[in-house]
Amino acid sequence: MADILKVGIPKGSLEEPTLALFAKSGWKISMRHRNYFPEVNDDELTVRLCRPQEVPHYVGDGVLDVGLTGKDWILESQKDVHVVSDLVYSKSSNRPARWVLAVAGDSPFHKPQDLAGKRVATEIMGLTQRYFEKLGIPVKVEYSWGATEAKVVEGLADAIVEVTETGTTIKAHGLRIIDEVLLTNTQLIASKAAWADPWKRAKIEQINLLLQGALKAESLVGLKMNVPSSNLDAVLALVPALNSPTIAHLQDSRWISLEIVVSTSIVRDLLPKLVQAGAEGIIEYPLNKVLA
């Protein structure tokens, strides 16, 4: 029987960006309608769709060899898994999310200690309980089945611990953040048994390498241009490159071909400067993967 690596893909808000990341990395995962067993263009993989909260349990128990889920759910599960790497991405941005402690905007609570003896609603009960225990603050932690932000508004809780990226939703519900409980991001995790298996570990490392390369490429673009030899120093003074610019002499010795990789955040301001420095025929192109 051929070796197979069992992979867990998170269902829900992380599902779409995870599938897109795998596609960019070379693995096309095709979802079937109402089916938790997607097809993948790699005979060495089988893919299962799971709730992010379930992934650490399945990986920790060896039901799955490897999976993607949030650091928050790994800590909440307290399962003994091997964290292969951080993969910082989400549905709306490539930055970590925060679990925050929030109260009503007009409440008398301004710090965690003010909540002693009060009721706190959250979806991550274990982490929340450990957070308050570490601070030595006795509270009653209750599980929230959804619409957590509304619990305070409706008078069902004195505070909540909820996840946010920007804090916009928290503020929109009239709540005020008084502390940060946990900074979290997506992580690639493996079972201890899979990580100890030479073939599975090599396959996991291949997946990690290409996923990381695809993520890195999202913030970079390639630029290619022709530069007069006499202007080369002026152009080089403008271009921060991933390593060192690629320079090639053209048939016409008066011109140089220059190719660089730069951050997307600087391209808008960089291009006019390159033109002013004498660069011509500038081409900007997207990158699929960058392996450093």
PDB file of C-alpha atoms in Angstrom:
ATOM      1  CA  MET A   1       0.000   0.000   0.000  1.00  0.00           C
ATOM      2  CA  ALA A   2       1.361   3.441  -0.978  1.00  0.00           C
ATOM      3  CA  ASP A   3       2.196   5.966   1.720  1.00  0.00           C
ATOM      4  CA  ILE A   4      -0.612   8.431   2.375  1.00  0.00           C
ATOM      5  CA  LEU A   5      -0.558  11.639   4.389  1.00  0.00           C
ATOM      6  CA  LYS A   6      -3.895  12.554   6.014  1.00  0.00           C
ATOM      7  CA  VAL A   7      -4.435  16.325   5.983  1.00  0.00           C
ATOM      8  CA  GLY A   8      -7.024  18.348   7.908  1.00  0.00           C
ATOM      9  CA  ILE A   9      -8.318  21.561   6.302  1.00  0.00           C
ATOM     10  CA  PRO A  10     -10.208  24.012   8.557  1.00  0.00           C
ATOM     11  CA  LYS A  11     -13.873  24.529   7.708  1.00  0.00           C
ATOM     12  CA  GLY A  12     -15.511  27.944   8.060  1.00  0.00           C
ATOM     13  CA  SER A  13     -13.857  31.344   7.714  1.00  0.00           C
ATOM     14  CA  LEU A  14     -10.413  29.812   7.125  1.00  0.00           C
ATOM     15  CA  GLU A  15     -11.644  27.351   4.493  1.00  0.00           C
ATOM     16  CA  GLU A  16     -11.551  29.616   1.433  1.00  0.00           C
ATOM     17  CA  PRO A  17      -8.141  31.258   2.128  1.00  0.00           C
ATOM     18  CA  THR A  18      -6.656  27.846   3.000  1.00  0.00           C
ATOM     19  CA  LEU A  19      -7.831  26.293  -0.279  1.00  0.00           C
ATOM     20  CA  ALA A  20      -6.496  29.328  -2.162  1.00  0.00           C
ATOM     21  CA  LEU A  21      -3.132  29.026  -0.400  1.00  0.00           C
ATOM     22  CA  PHE A  22      -2.867  25.328  -1.248  1.00  0.00           C
ATOM     23  CA  ALA A  23      -3.797  26.049  -4.878  1.00  0.00           C
ATOM     24  CA  LYS A  24      -1.062  28.664  -5.109  1.00  0.00           C
ATOM     25  CA  SER A  25       1.344  26.145  -3.579  1.00  0.00           C
ATOM     26  CA  GLY A  26       0.528  23.506  -6.203  1.00  0.00           C
ATOM     27  CA  TRP A  27      -2.247  21.456  -4.591  1.00  0.00           C
ATOM     28  CA  LYS A  28      -5.689  21.877  -6.136  1.00  0.00           C
ATOM     29  CA  ILE A  29      -8.281  20.783  -3.594  1.00  0.00           C
ATOM     30  CA  SER A  30     -11.723  20.360  -5.144  1.00  0.00           C
ATOM     31  CA  MET A  31     -14.692  20.599  -2.823  1.00  0.00           C
ATOM     32  CA  ARG A  32     -17.745  18.466  -3.464  1.00  0.00           C
ATOM     33  CA  HIS A  33     -21.212  19.714  -2.601  1.00  0.00           C
ATOM     34  CA  ARG A  34     -22.159  18.680   0.948  1.00  0.00           C
ATOM     35  CA  ASN A  35     -19.075  16.464   1.184  1.00  0.00           C
ATOM     36  CA  TYR A  36     -16.327  16.573   3.801  1.00  0.00           C
ATOM     37  CA  PHE A  37     -13.926  14.521   1.653  1.00  0.00           C
ATOM     38  CA  PRO A  38     -12.438  16.810  -1.010  1.00  0.00           C
ATOM     39  CA  GLU A  39     -10.403  15.594  -3.966  1.00  0.00           C
ATOM     40  CA  VAL A  40      -6.771  16.667  -4.312  1.00  0.00           C
ATOM     41  CA  ASN A  41      -4.356  16.428  -7.240  1.00  0.00           C
ATOM     42  CA  ASP A  42      -1.793  14.445  -5.255  1.00  0.00           C
ATOM     43  CA  ASP A  43      -2.125  10.676  -4.803  1.00  0.00           C
ATOM     44  CA  GLU A  44       0.005  10.905  -1.664  1.00  0.00           C
ATOM     45  CA  LEU A  45      -2.578  13.030   0.174  1.00  0.00           C
ATOM     46  CA  THR A  46      -6.072  12.547   1.489  1.00  0.00           C
ATOM     47  CA  VAL A  47      -7.898  15.648   2.684  1.00  0.00           C
ATOM     48  CA  ARG A  48     -10.570  15.989   5.349  1.00  0.00           C
ATOM     49  CA  LEU A  49     -12.611  19.074   6.161  1.00  0.00           C
ATOM     50  CA  CYS A  50     -12.910  19.725   9.916  1.00  0.00           C
ATOM     51  CA  ARG A  51     -13.909  22.539  12.227  1.00  0.00           C
ATOM     52  CA  PRO A  52     -10.774  24.411  13.387  1.00  0.00           C
ATOM     53  CA  GLN A  53     -11.622  23.458  16.979  1.00  0.00           C
ATOM     54  CA  GLU A  54     -11.503  19.766  16.034  1.00  0.00           C
ATOM     55  CA  VAL A  55      -8.223  19.749  14.122  1.00  0.00           C
ATOM     56  CA  PRO A  56      -5.893  19.678  17.189  1.00  0.00           C
ATOM     57  CA  HIS A  57      -7.862  16.766  18.657  1.00  0.00           C
ATOM     58  CA  TYR A  58      -7.746  14.725  15.447  1.00  0.00           C
ATOM     59  CA  VAL A  59      -4.043  15.454  14.937  1.00  0.00           C
ATOM     60  CA  GLY A  60      -3.183  14.879  18.586  1.00  0.00           C
ATOM     61  CA  ASP A  61      -5.003  11.536  18.570  1.00  0.00           C
ATOM     62  CA  GLY A  62      -3.398  10.467  15.266  1.00  0.00           C
ATOM     63  CA  VAL A  63      -6.653  10.439  13.296  1.00  0.00           C
ATOM     64  CA  LEU A  64      -5.004  13.058  11.048  1.00  0.00           C
ATOM     65  CA  ASP A  65      -1.282  13.290  10.307  1.00  0.00           C
ATOM     66  CA  VAL A  66      -1.207  17.031   9.773  1.00  0.00           C
ATOM     67  CA  GLY A  67      -3.639  19.939   9.847  1.00  0.00           C
ATOM     68  CA  LEU A  68      -4.083  23.679   9.851  1.00  0.00           C
ATOM     69  CA  THR A  69      -5.816  25.478  12.688  1.00  0.00           C
ATOM     70  CA  GLY A  70      -5.429  28.451  14.977  1.00  0.00           C
ATOM     71  CA  LYS A  71      -2.890  28.672  17.760  1.00  0.00           C
ATOM     72  CA  ASP A  72      -5.861  29.484  19.990  1.00  0.00           C
ATOM     73  CA  TRP A  73      -7.539  26.118  19.365  1.00  0.00           C
ATOM     74  CA  ILE A  74      -4.268  24.251  19.851  1.00  0.00           C
ATOM     75  CA  LEU A  75      -3.810  25.851  23.262  1.00  0.00           C
ATOM     76  CA  GLU A  76      -7.479  25.371  24.100  1.00  0.00           C
ATOM     77  CA  SER A  77      -7.309  21.647  23.295  1.00  0.00           C
ATOM     78  CA  GLN A  78      -4.064  21.130  25.273  1.00  0.00           C
ATOM     79  CA  LYS A  79      -3.258  18.288  22.858  1.00  0.00           C
ATOM     80  CA  ASP A  80       0.359  17.178  22.480  1.00  0.00           C
ATOM     81  CA  VAL A  81       1.083  18.022  18.839  1.00  0.00           C
ATOM     82  CA  HIS A  82       4.162  19.128  16.918  1.00  0.00           C
ATOM     83  CA  VAL A  83       3.900  22.717  15.658  1.00  0.00           C
ATOM     84  CA  VAL A  84       5.596  22.690  12.252  1.00  0.00           C
ATOM     85  CA  SER A  85       5.306  26.407  11.519  1.00  0.00           C
ATOM     86  CA  ASP A  86       3.293  29.600  11.743  1.00  0.00           C
ATOM     87  CA  LEU A  87       1.218  30.462   8.667  1.00  0.00           C
ATOM     88  CA  VAL A  88      -0.046  33.971   9.201  1.00  0.00           C
ATOM     89  CA  TYR A  89      -3.138  34.373   7.050  1.00  0.00           C
ATOM     90  CA  SER A  90      -6.874  34.763   7.531  1.00  0.00           C
ATOM     91  CA  LYS A  91     -10.045  35.487   5.583  1.00  0.00           C
ATOM     92  CA  SER A  92      -9.546  39.236   5.458  1.00  0.00           C
ATOM     93  CA  SER A  93      -5.865  39.900   6.106  1.00  0.00           C
ATOM     94  CA  ASN A  94      -2.481  38.324   6.589  1.00  0.00           C
ATOM     95  CA  ARG A  95      -2.002  39.343  10.185  1.00  0.00           C
ATOM     96  CA  PRO A  96      -2.545  37.699  13.569  1.00  0.00           C
ATOM     97  CA  ALA A  97      -5.925  37.926  15.295  1.00  0.00           C
ATOM     98  CA  ARG A  98      -6.475  38.790  18.965  1.00  0.00           C
ATOM     99  CA  TRP A  99      -8.648  37.276  21.655  1.00  0.00           C
ATOM    100  CA  VAL A 100      -9.615  40.259  23.773  1.00  0.00           C
ATOM    101  CA  LEU A 101     -11.429  40.890  27.032  1.00  0.00           C
ATOM    102  CA  ALA A 102     -14.243  43.365  26.385  1.00  0.00           C
ATOM    103  CA  VAL A 103     -16.958  45.016  28.447  1.00  0.00           C
ATOM    104  CA  ALA A 104     -19.827  47.395  27.757  1.00  0.00           C
ATOM    105  CA  GLY A 105     -18.665  50.860  26.787  1.00  0.00           C
ATOM    106  CA  ASP A 106     -20.429  52.466  29.745  1.00  0.00           C
ATOM    107  CA  SER A 107     -19.592  49.782  32.325  1.00  0.00           C
ATOM    108  CA  PRO A 108     -17.573  50.532  35.482  1.00  0.00           C
ATOM    109  CA  PHE A 109     -15.009  47.848  34.555  1.00  0.00           C
ATOM    110  CA  HIS A 110     -11.657  49.207  33.320  1.00  0.00           C
ATOM    111  CA  LYS A 111      -9.222  46.405  34.108  1.00  0.00           C
ATOM    112  CA  PRO A 112      -9.470  42.611  34.515  1.00  0.00           C
ATOM    113  CA  GLN A 113      -9.324  42.886  38.303  1.00  0.00           C
ATOM    114  CA  ASP A 114     -12.611  44.815  38.255  1.00  0.00           C
ATOM    115  CA  LEU A 115     -14.363  41.649  37.044  1.00  0.00           C
ATOM    116  CA  ALA A 116     -13.764  39.637  40.228  1.00  0.00           C
ATOM    117  CA  GLY A 117     -16.865  37.560  40.922  1.00  0.00           C
ATOM    118  CA  LYS A 118     -18.443  38.500  37.593  1.00  0.00           C
ATOM    119  CA  ARG A 119     -19.700  36.452  34.646  1.00  0.00           C
ATOM    120  CA  VAL A 120     -17.556  36.116  31.477  1.00  0.00           C
ATOM    121  CA  ALA A 121     -18.888  34.555  28.246  1.00  0.00           C
ATOM    122  CA  THR A 122     -16.571  33.048  25.624  1.00  0.00           C
ATOM    123  CA  GLU A 123     -16.038  30.235  23.144  1.00  0.00           C
ATOM    124  CA  ILE A 124     -12.558  29.444  24.525  1.00  0.00           C
ATOM    125  CA  MET A 125     -13.399  28.488  28.081  1.00  0.00           C
ATOM    126  CA  GLY A 126     -10.138  26.742  28.931  1.00  0.00           C
ATOM    127  CA  LEU A 127      -7.902  29.597  27.803  1.00  0.00           C
ATOM    128  CA  THR A 128     -10.119  32.169  29.484  1.00  0.00           C
ATOM    129  CA  GLN A 129     -10.189  30.262  32.760  1.00  0.00           C
ATOM    130  CA  ARG A 130      -6.401  29.896  32.716  1.00  0.00           C
ATOM    131  CA  TYR A 131      -6.007  33.594  31.893  1.00  0.00           C
ATOM    132  CA  PHE A 132      -8.008  34.683  34.958  1.00  0.00           C
ATOM    133  CA  GLU A 133      -6.395  32.045  37.179  1.00  0.00           C
ATOM    134  CA  LYS A 134      -2.960  33.359  36.213  1.00  0.00           C
ATOM    135  CA  LEU A 135      -4.063  36.835  37.281  1.00  0.00           C
ATOM    136  CA  GLY A 136      -5.610  35.457  40.478  1.00  0.00           C
ATOM    137  CA  ILE A 137      -9.055  36.809  39.620  1.00  0.00           C
ATOM    138  CA  PRO A 138     -12.084  34.637  40.479  1.00  0.00           C
ATOM    139  CA  VAL A 139     -14.726  34.802  37.726  1.00  0.00           C
ATOM    140  CA  LYS A 140     -17.482  32.570  36.388  1.00  0.00           C
ATOM    141  CA  VAL A 141     -16.591  31.529  32.817  1.00  0.00           C
ATOM    142  CA  GLU A 142     -19.536  30.403  30.694  1.00  0.00           C
ATOM    143  CA  TYR A 143     -19.574  28.947  27.203  1.00  0.00           C
ATOM    144  CA  SER A 144     -21.009  31.115  24.451  1.00  0.00           C
ATOM    145  CA  TRP A 145     -22.767  29.289  21.619  1.00  0.00           C
ATOM    146  CA  GLY A 146     -22.530  32.274  19.289  1.00  0.00           C
ATOM    147  CA  ALA A 147     -23.254  36.002  19.023  1.00  0.00           C
ATOM    148  CA  THR A 148     -20.842  36.480  21.901  1.00  0.00           C
ATOM    149  CA  GLU A 149     -20.701  40.265  21.510  1.00  0.00           C
ATOM    150  CA  ALA A 150     -24.436  40.452  22.246  1.00  0.00           C
ATOM    151  CA  LYS A 151     -24.105  38.709  25.619  1.00  0.00           C
ATOM    152  CA  VAL A 152     -22.974  41.897  27.365  1.00  0.00           C
ATOM    153  CA  VAL A 153     -25.504  44.069  25.539  1.00  0.00           C
ATOM    154  CA  GLU A 154     -28.321  41.710  26.549  1.00  0.00           C
ATOM    155  CA  GLY A 155     -27.164  41.596  30.172  1.00  0.00           C
ATOM    156  CA  LEU A 156     -26.282  37.887  30.010  1.00  0.00           C
ATOM    157  CA  ALA A 157     -22.634  38.478  30.904  1.00  0.00           C
ATOM    158  CA  ASP A 158     -20.513  41.200  32.468  1.00  0.00           C
ATOM    159  CA  ALA A 159     -17.689  40.694  29.979  1.00  0.00           C
ATOM    160  CA  ILE A 160     -16.703  38.573  26.997  1.00  0.00           C
ATOM    161  CA  VAL A 161     -13.518  37.097  25.589  1.00  0.00           C
ATOM    162  CA  GLU A 162     -13.832  37.246  21.804  1.00  0.00           C
ATOM    163  CA  VAL A 163     -11.588  37.090  18.754  1.00  0.00           C
ATOM    164  CA  THR A 164     -11.018  40.146  16.568  1.00  0.00           C
ATOM    165  CA  GLU A 165      -8.594  41.358  13.914  1.00  0.00           C
ATOM    166  CA  THR A 166      -9.241  45.096  13.951  1.00  0.00           C
ATOM    167  CA  GLY A 167     -11.607  45.587  16.900  1.00  0.00           C
ATOM    168  CA  THR A 168     -14.208  47.099  14.569  1.00  0.00           C
ATOM    169  CA  THR A 169     -16.944  44.558  15.365  1.00  0.00           C
ATOM    170  CA  ILE A 170     -16.281  44.901  19.083  1.00  0.00           C
ATOM    171  CA  LYS A 171     -16.699  48.682  18.887  1.00  0.00           C
ATOM    172  CA  ALA A 172     -19.760  48.374  16.629  1.00  0.00           C
ATOM    173  CA  HIS A 173     -21.524  46.483  19.433  1.00  0.00           C
ATOM    174  CA  GLY A 174     -20.783  49.295  21.885  1.00  0.00           C
ATOM    175  CA  LEU A 175     -18.085  47.322  23.687  1.00  0.00           C
ATOM    176  CA  ARG A 176     -14.723  48.413  25.031  1.00  0.00           C
ATOM    177  CA  ILE A 177     -11.542  46.295  25.064  1.00  0.00           C
ATOM    178  CA  ILE A 178      -9.799  46.281  28.442  1.00  0.00           C
ATOM    179  CA  ASP A 179      -7.121  43.622  27.855  1.00  0.00           C
ATOM    180  CA  GLU A 180      -5.606  41.264  25.301  1.00  0.00           C
ATOM    181  CA  VAL A 181      -5.868  37.596  26.266  1.00  0.00           C
ATOM    182  CA  LEU A 182      -4.040  35.974  23.348  1.00  0.00           C
ATOM    183  CA  LEU A 183      -2.447  36.811  19.994  1.00  0.00           C
ATOM    184  CA  THR A 184      -3.239  34.000  17.558  1.00  0.00           C
ATOM    185  CA  ASN A 185      -2.571  32.940  13.986  1.00  0.00           C
ATOM    186  CA  THR A 186      -2.897  29.840  11.831  1.00  0.00           C
ATOM    187  CA  GLN A 187      -0.378  27.082  12.481  1.00  0.00           C
ATOM    188  CA  LEU A 188       0.574  23.921  10.621  1.00  0.00           C
ATOM    189  CA  ILE A 189       0.632  21.059  13.116  1.00  0.00           C
ATOM    190  CA  ALA A 190       1.555  17.381  12.879  1.00  0.00           C
ATOM    191  CA  SER A 191       0.961  14.354  15.050  1.00  0.00           C
ATOM    192  CA  LYS A 192       4.009  13.163  16.953  1.00  0.00           C
ATOM    193  CA  ALA A 193       3.807   9.807  15.131  1.00  0.00           C
ATOM    194  CA  ALA A 194       3.669  11.428  11.674  1.00  0.00           C
ATOM    195  CA  TRP A 195       6.588  13.729  12.500  1.00  0.00           C
ATOM    196  CA  ALA A 196       8.643  10.715  13.602  1.00  0.00           C
ATOM    197  CA  ASP A 197       7.923   8.866  10.354  1.00  0.00           C
ATOM    198  CA  PRO A 198      10.646   9.729   7.764  1.00  0.00           C
ATOM    199  CA  TRP A 199       8.360   9.646   4.694  1.00  0.00           C
ATOM    200  CA  LYS A 200       5.534  11.592   6.339  1.00  0.00           C
ATOM    201  CA  ARG A 201       7.913  14.155   7.796  1.00  0.00           C
ATOM    202  CA  ALA A 202       9.482  14.759   4.373  1.00  0.00           C
ATOM    203  CA  LYS A 203       6.009  15.219   2.853  1.00  0.00           C
ATOM    204  CA  ILE A 204       4.973  17.606   5.637  1.00  0.00           C
ATOM    205  CA  GLU A 205       8.165  19.616   5.154  1.00  0.00           C
ATOM    206  CA  GLN A 206       7.456  19.813   1.414  1.00  0.00           C
ATOM    207  CA  ILE A 207       3.954  21.150   2.104  1.00  0.00           C
ATOM    208  CA  ASN A 208       5.282  23.636   4.649  1.00  0.00           C
ATOM    209  CA  LEU A 209       8.026  24.896   2.306  1.00  0.00           C
ATOM    210  CA  LEU A 210       5.580  25.601  -0.521  1.00  0.00           C
ATOM    211  CA  LEU A 211       2.859  27.078   1.710  1.00  0.00           C
ATOM    212  CA  GLN A 212       5.421  29.440   3.236  1.00  0.00           C
ATOM    213  CA  GLY A 213       6.707  30.320  -0.230  1.00  0.00           C
ATOM    214  CA  ALA A 214       3.189  31.116  -1.452  1.00  0.00           C
ATOM    215  CA  LEU A 215       2.507  33.314   1.581  1.00  0.00           C
ATOM    216  CA  LYS A 216       5.780  35.170   1.181  1.00  0.00           C
ATOM    217  CA  ALA A 217       5.021  35.828  -2.488  1.00  0.00           C
ATOM    218  CA  GLU A 218       1.756  37.585  -1.619  1.00  0.00           C
ATOM    219  CA  SER A 219       3.630  40.636  -0.335  1.00  0.00           C
ATOM    220  CA  LEU A 220       6.177  40.774  -3.157  1.00  0.00           C
ATOM    221  CA  VAL A 221       6.266  41.530  -6.884  1.00  0.00           C
ATOM    222  CA  GLY A 222       8.914  41.242  -9.560  1.00  0.00           C
ATOM    223  CA  LEU A 223      10.110  44.246 -11.565  1.00  0.00           C
ATOM    224  CA  LYS A 224      12.017  43.999 -14.820  1.00  0.00           C
ATOM    225  CA  MET A 225      13.369  47.006 -16.712  1.00  0.00           C
ATOM    226  CA  ASN A 226      15.970  48.302 -19.109  1.00  0.00           C
ATOM    227  CA  VAL A 227      18.439  50.859 -17.778  1.00  0.00           C
ATOM    228  CA  PRO A 228      21.044  52.933 -19.620  1.00  0.00           C
ATOM    229  CA  SER A 229      24.516  51.840 -18.471  1.00  0.00           C
ATOM    230  CA  SER A 230      25.271  55.404 -17.513  1.00  0.00           C
ATOM    231  CA  ASN A 231      22.225  55.492 -15.186  1.00  0.00           C
ATOM    232  CA  LEU A 232      22.764  52.120 -13.492  1.00  0.00           C
ATOM    233  CA  ASP A 233      24.183  53.475 -10.239  1.00  0.00           C
ATOM    234  CA  ALA A 234      21.289  55.938  -9.869  1.00  0.00           C
ATOM    235  CA  VAL A 235      18.728  53.160 -10.402  1.00  0.00           C
ATOM    236  CA  LEU A 236      20.498  50.714  -8.078  1.00  0.00           C
ATOM    237  CA  ALA A 237      20.420  53.351  -5.334  1.00  0.00           C
ATOM    238  CA  LEU A 238      16.602  53.222  -5.477  1.00  0.00           C
ATOM    239  CA  VAL A 239      15.938  49.486  -5.534  1.00  0.00           C
ATOM    240  CA  PRO A 240      15.841  47.401  -2.346  1.00  0.00           C
ATOM    241  CA  ALA A 241      15.966  43.799  -3.536  1.00  0.00           C
ATOM    242  CA  LEU A 242      15.210  40.467  -1.888  1.00  0.00           C
ATOM    243  CA  ASN A 243      18.886  39.574  -2.218  1.00  0.00           C
ATOM    244  CA  SER A 244      20.760  41.278  -5.047  1.00  0.00           C
ATOM    245  CA  PRO A 245      19.367  42.596  -8.347  1.00  0.00           C
ATOM    246  CA  THR A 246      19.837  40.441 -11.429  1.00  0.00           C
ATOM    247  CA  ILE A 247      21.792  42.366 -14.035  1.00  0.00           C
ATOM    248  CA  ALA A 248      22.296  41.266 -17.646  1.00  0.00           C
ATOM    249  CA  HIS A 249      24.091  43.086 -20.440  1.00  0.00           C
ATOM    250  CA  LEU A 250      22.043  43.556 -23.594  1.00  0.00           C
ATOM    251  CA  GLN A 251      23.278  43.315 -27.177  1.00  0.00           C
ATOM    252  CA  ASP A 252      23.424  47.082 -27.194  1.00  0.00           C
ATOM    253  CA  SER A 253      26.195  47.701 -24.666  1.00  0.00           C
ATOM    254  CA  ARG A 254      24.653  51.050 -23.781  1.00  0.00           C
ATOM    255  CA  TRP A 255      21.785  49.263 -21.980  1.00  0.00           C
ATOM    256  CA  ILE A 256      21.441  46.931 -19.009  1.00  0.00           C
ATOM    257  CA  SER A 257      18.534  44.589 -18.163  1.00  0.00           C
ATOM    258  CA  LEU A 258      17.719  44.772 -14.462  1.00  0.00           C
ATOM    259  CA  GLU A 259      15.372  42.445 -12.538  1.00  0.00           C
ATOM    260  CA  ILE A 260      14.430  42.733  -8.861  1.00  0.00           C
ATOM    261  CA  VAL A 261      11.920  41.477  -6.286  1.00  0.00           C
ATOM    262  CA  VAL A 262      10.428  44.145  -4.032  1.00  0.00           C
ATOM    263  CA  SER A 263       7.632  44.608  -1.508  1.00  0.00           C
ATOM    264  CA  THR A 264       4.260  45.507  -2.977  1.00  0.00           C
ATOM    265  CA  SER A 265       4.000  48.283  -0.397  1.00  0.00           C
ATOM    266  CA  ILE A 266       6.725  50.380  -2.068  1.00  0.00           C
ATOM    267  CA  VAL A 267       5.945  49.838  -5.771  1.00  0.00           C
ATOM    268  CA  ARG A 268       3.547  52.770  -6.091  1.00  0.00           C
ATOM    269  CA  ASP A 269       6.217  55.241  -4.978  1.00  0.00           C
ATOM    270  CA  LEU A 270       9.162  53.388  -6.508  1.00  0.00           C
ATOM    271  CA  LEU A 271       8.011  53.249 -10.152  1.00  0.00           C
ATOM    272  CA  PRO A 272       7.979  57.025 -10.805  1.00  0.00           C
ATOM    273  CA  LYS A 273      11.437  57.313  -9.242  1.00  0.00           C
ATOM    274  CA  LEU A 274      12.781  54.554 -11.500  1.00  0.00           C
ATOM    275  CA  VAL A 275      11.427  56.347 -14.556  1.00  0.00           C
ATOM    276  CA  GLN A 276      12.992  59.619 -13.416  1.00  0.00           C
ATOM    277  CA  ALA A 277      16.311  57.807 -12.911  1.00  0.00           C
ATOM    278  CA  GLY A 278      16.230  56.637 -16.542  1.00  0.00           C
ATOM    279  CA  ALA A 279      14.677  53.156 -16.388  1.00  0.00           C
ATOM    280  CA  GLU A 280      12.507  52.205 -19.374  1.00  0.00           C
ATOM    281  CA  GLY A 281      10.212  49.356 -20.371  1.00  0.00           C
ATOM    282  CA  ILE A 282       9.390  48.575 -16.750  1.00  0.00           C
ATOM    283  CA  ILE A 283       7.322  45.416 -16.278  1.00  0.00           C
ATOM    284  CA  GLU A 284       5.655  44.529 -12.987  1.00  0.00           C
ATOM    285  CA  TYR A 285       4.607  40.893 -12.537  1.00  0.00           C
ATOM    286  CA  PRO A 286       3.063  38.855  -9.671  1.00  0.00           C
ATOM    287  CA  LEU A 287       4.965  36.053  -7.951  1.00  0.00           C
ATOM    288  CA  ASN A 288       3.476  32.668  -7.214  1.00  0.00           C
ATOM    289  CA  LYS A 289       6.010  31.420  -4.672  1.00  0.00           C
ATOM    290  CA  VAL A 290       9.193  32.813  -3.164  1.00  0.00           C
ATOM    291  CA  LEU A 291      11.466  30.221  -1.558  1.00  0.00           C
ATOM    292  CA  ALA A 292      14.240  31.795   0.467  1.00  0.00           C
TER     293      ALA A 292
END
